[in-house]
Short mmCIF file of N, CA and C in Angstrom, two decimals:
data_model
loop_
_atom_site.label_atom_id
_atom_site.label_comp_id
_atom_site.label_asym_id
_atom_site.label_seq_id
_atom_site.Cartn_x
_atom_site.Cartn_y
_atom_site.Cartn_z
N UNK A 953 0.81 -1.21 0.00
CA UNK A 953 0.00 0.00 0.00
C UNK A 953 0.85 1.27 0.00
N UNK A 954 2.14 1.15 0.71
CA UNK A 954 2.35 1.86 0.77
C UNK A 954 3.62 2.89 -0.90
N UNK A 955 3.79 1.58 -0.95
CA UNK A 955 4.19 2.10 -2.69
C UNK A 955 3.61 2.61 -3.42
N UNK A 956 1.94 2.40 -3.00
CA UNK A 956 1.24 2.75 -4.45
C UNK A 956 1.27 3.61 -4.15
N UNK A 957 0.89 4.05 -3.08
CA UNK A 957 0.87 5.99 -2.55
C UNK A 957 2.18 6.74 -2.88
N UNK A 958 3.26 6.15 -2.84
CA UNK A 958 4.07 7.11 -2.96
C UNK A 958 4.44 7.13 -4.52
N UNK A 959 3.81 5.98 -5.29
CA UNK A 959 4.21 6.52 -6.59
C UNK A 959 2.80 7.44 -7.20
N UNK A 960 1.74 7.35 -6.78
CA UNK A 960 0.81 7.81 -6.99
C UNK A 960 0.96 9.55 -6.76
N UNK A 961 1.93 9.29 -5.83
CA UNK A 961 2.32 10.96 -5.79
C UNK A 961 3.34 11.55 -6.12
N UNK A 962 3.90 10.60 -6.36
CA UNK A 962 5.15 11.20 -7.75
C UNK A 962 5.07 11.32 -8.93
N UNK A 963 3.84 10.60 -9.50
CA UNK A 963 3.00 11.06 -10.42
C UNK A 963 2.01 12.35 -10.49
N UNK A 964 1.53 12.55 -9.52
CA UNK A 964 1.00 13.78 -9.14
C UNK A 964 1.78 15.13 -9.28
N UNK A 965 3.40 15.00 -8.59
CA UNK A 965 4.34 15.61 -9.18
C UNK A 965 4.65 16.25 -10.17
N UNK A 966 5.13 14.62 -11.03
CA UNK A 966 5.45 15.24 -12.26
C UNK A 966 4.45 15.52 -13.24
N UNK A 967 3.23 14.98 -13.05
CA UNK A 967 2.06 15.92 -13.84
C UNK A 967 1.84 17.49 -13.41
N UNK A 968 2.35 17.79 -12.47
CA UNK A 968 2.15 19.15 -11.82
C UNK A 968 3.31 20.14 -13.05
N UNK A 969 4.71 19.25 -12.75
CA UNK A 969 6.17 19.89 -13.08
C UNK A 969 5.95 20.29 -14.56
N UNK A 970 5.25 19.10 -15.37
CA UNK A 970 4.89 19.15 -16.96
C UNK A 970 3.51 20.43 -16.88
N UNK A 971 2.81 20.54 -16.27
CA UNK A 971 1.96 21.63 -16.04
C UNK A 971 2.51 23.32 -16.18
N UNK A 972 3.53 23.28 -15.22
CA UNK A 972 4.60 24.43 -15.27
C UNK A 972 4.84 24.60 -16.37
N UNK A 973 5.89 23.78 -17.09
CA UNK A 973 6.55 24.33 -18.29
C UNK A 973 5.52 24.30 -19.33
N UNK A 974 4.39 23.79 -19.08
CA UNK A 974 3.59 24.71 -20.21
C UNK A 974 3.14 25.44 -19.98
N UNK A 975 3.39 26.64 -18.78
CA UNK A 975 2.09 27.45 -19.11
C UNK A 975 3.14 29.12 -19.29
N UNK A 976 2.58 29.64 -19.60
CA UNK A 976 2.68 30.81 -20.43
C UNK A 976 3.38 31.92 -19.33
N UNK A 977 2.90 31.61 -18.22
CA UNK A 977 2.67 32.99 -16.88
C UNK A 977 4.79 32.12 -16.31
N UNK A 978 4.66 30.63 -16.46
CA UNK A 978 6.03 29.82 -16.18
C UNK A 978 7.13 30.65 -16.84
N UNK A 979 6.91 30.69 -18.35
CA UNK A 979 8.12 31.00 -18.80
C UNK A 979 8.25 32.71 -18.86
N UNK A 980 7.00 33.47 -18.60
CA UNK A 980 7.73 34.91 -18.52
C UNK A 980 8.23 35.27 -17.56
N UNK A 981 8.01 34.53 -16.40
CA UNK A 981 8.68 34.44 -15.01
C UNK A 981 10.18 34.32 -15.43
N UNK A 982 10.33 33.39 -16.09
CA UNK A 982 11.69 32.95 -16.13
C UNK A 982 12.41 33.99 -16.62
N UNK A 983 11.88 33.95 -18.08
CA UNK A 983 12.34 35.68 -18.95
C UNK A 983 12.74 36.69 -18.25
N UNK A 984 11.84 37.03 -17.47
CA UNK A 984 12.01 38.19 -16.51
C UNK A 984 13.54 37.89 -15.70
N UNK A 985 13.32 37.19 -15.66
CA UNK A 985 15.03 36.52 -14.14
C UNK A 985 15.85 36.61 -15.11
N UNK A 986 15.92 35.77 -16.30
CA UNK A 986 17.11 35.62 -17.18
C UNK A 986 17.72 37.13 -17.64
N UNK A 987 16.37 37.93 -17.96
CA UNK A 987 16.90 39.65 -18.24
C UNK A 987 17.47 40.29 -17.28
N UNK A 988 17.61 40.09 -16.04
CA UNK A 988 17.84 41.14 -15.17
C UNK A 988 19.39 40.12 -15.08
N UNK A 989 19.07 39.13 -14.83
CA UNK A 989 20.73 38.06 -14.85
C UNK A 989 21.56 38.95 -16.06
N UNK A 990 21.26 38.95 -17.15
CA UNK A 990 21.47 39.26 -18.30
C UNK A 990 22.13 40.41 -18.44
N UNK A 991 21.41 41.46 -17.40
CA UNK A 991 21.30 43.13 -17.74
C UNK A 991 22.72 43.02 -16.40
N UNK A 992 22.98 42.14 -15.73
CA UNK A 992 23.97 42.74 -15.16
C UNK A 992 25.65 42.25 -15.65
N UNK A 993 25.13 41.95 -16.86
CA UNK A 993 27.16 41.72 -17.03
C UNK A 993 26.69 42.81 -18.32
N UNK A 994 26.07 43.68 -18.61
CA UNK A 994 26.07 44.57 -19.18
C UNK A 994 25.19 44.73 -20.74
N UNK A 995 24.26 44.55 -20.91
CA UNK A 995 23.34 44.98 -21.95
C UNK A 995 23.05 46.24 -22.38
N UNK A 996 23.45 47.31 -21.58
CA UNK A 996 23.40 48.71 -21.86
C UNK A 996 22.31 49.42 -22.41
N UNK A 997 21.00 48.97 -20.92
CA UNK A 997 19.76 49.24 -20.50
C UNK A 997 20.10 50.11 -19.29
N UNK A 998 19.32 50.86 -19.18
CA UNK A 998 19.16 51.67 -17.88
C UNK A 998 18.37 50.80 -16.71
N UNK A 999 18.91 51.50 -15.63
CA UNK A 999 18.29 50.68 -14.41
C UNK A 999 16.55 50.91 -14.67
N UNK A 1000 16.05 51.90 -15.20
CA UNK A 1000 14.89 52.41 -15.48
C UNK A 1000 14.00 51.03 -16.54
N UNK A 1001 14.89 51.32 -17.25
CA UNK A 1001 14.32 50.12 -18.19
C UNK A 1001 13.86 49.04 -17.79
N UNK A 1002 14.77 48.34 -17.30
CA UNK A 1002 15.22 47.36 -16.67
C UNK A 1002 13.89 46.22 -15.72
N UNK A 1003 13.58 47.90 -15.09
CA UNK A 1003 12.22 47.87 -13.56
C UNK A 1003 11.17 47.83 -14.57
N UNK A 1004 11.07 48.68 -15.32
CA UNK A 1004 9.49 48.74 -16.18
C UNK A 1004 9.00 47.42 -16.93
N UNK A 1005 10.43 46.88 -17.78
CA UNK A 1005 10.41 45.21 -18.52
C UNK A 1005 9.88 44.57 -17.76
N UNK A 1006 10.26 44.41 -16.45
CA UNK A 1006 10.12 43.28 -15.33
C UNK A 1006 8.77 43.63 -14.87
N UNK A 1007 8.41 44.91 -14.09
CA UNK A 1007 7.26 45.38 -13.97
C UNK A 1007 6.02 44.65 -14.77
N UNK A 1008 6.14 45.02 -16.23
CA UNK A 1008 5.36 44.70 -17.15
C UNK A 1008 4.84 43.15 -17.75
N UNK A 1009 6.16 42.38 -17.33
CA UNK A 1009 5.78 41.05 -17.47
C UNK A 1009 5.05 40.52 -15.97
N UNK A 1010 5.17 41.34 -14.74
CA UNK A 1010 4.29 40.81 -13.72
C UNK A 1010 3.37 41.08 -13.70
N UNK A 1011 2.87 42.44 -14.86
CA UNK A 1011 1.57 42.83 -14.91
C UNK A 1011 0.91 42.09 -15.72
N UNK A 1012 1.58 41.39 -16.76
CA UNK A 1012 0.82 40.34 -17.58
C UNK A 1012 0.39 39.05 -16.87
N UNK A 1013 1.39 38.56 -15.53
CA UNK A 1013 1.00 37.67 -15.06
C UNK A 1013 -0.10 37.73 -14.13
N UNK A 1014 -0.38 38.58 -13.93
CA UNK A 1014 -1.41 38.79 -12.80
C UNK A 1014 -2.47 38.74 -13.76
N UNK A 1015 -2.71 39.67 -14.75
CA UNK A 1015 -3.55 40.04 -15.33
C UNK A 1015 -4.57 39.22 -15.94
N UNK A 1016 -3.57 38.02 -16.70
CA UNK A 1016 -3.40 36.34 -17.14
C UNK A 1016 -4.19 35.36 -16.63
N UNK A 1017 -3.91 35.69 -15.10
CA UNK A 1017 -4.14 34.84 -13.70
C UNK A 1017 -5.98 35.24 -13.36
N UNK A 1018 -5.71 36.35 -13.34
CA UNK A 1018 -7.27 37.38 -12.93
C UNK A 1018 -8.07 36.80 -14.37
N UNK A 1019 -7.44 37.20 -15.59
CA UNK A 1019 -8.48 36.60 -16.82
C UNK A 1019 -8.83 35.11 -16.42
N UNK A 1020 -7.97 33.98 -16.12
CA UNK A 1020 -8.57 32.56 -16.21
C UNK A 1020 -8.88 31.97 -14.86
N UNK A 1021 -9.18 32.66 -14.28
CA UNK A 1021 -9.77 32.13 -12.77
C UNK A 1021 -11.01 32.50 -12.68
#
């Protein structure tokens, strides 16, 4: 019994993990991290820029989130 449960929920898991990488709100998250990683060995963006890009992709995620709920 007690195997089945624990694979039953490692399946649960990785149906969750495959859930993530498809969804849309996953990878601009990421985008967002990779740009600011990005912007600091030098892309020659202003710190200004920088806040508004990032800003703007959290406003899509919310926004995203609020549309399909």
């Amino acid at each position: 019994f007690l195997v089945f449960y624990y694979f039953r929920g490692v399946l649960a898991m990785v149906s969750k993990v495959q859930g993530l990488f498809g969804s849309r709100r996953f990878w601009v998250a990421v985008g967002g991290v990779v740009f600011v990683i990005f912007d600091g060995v030098g892309l020659g963006i202003s710190a200004d820029q920088v806040n508004h890009l990032v800003l703007l992709g959290g406003a899509w995620i919310v926004g995203d989130s609020l549309r399909s709920a």
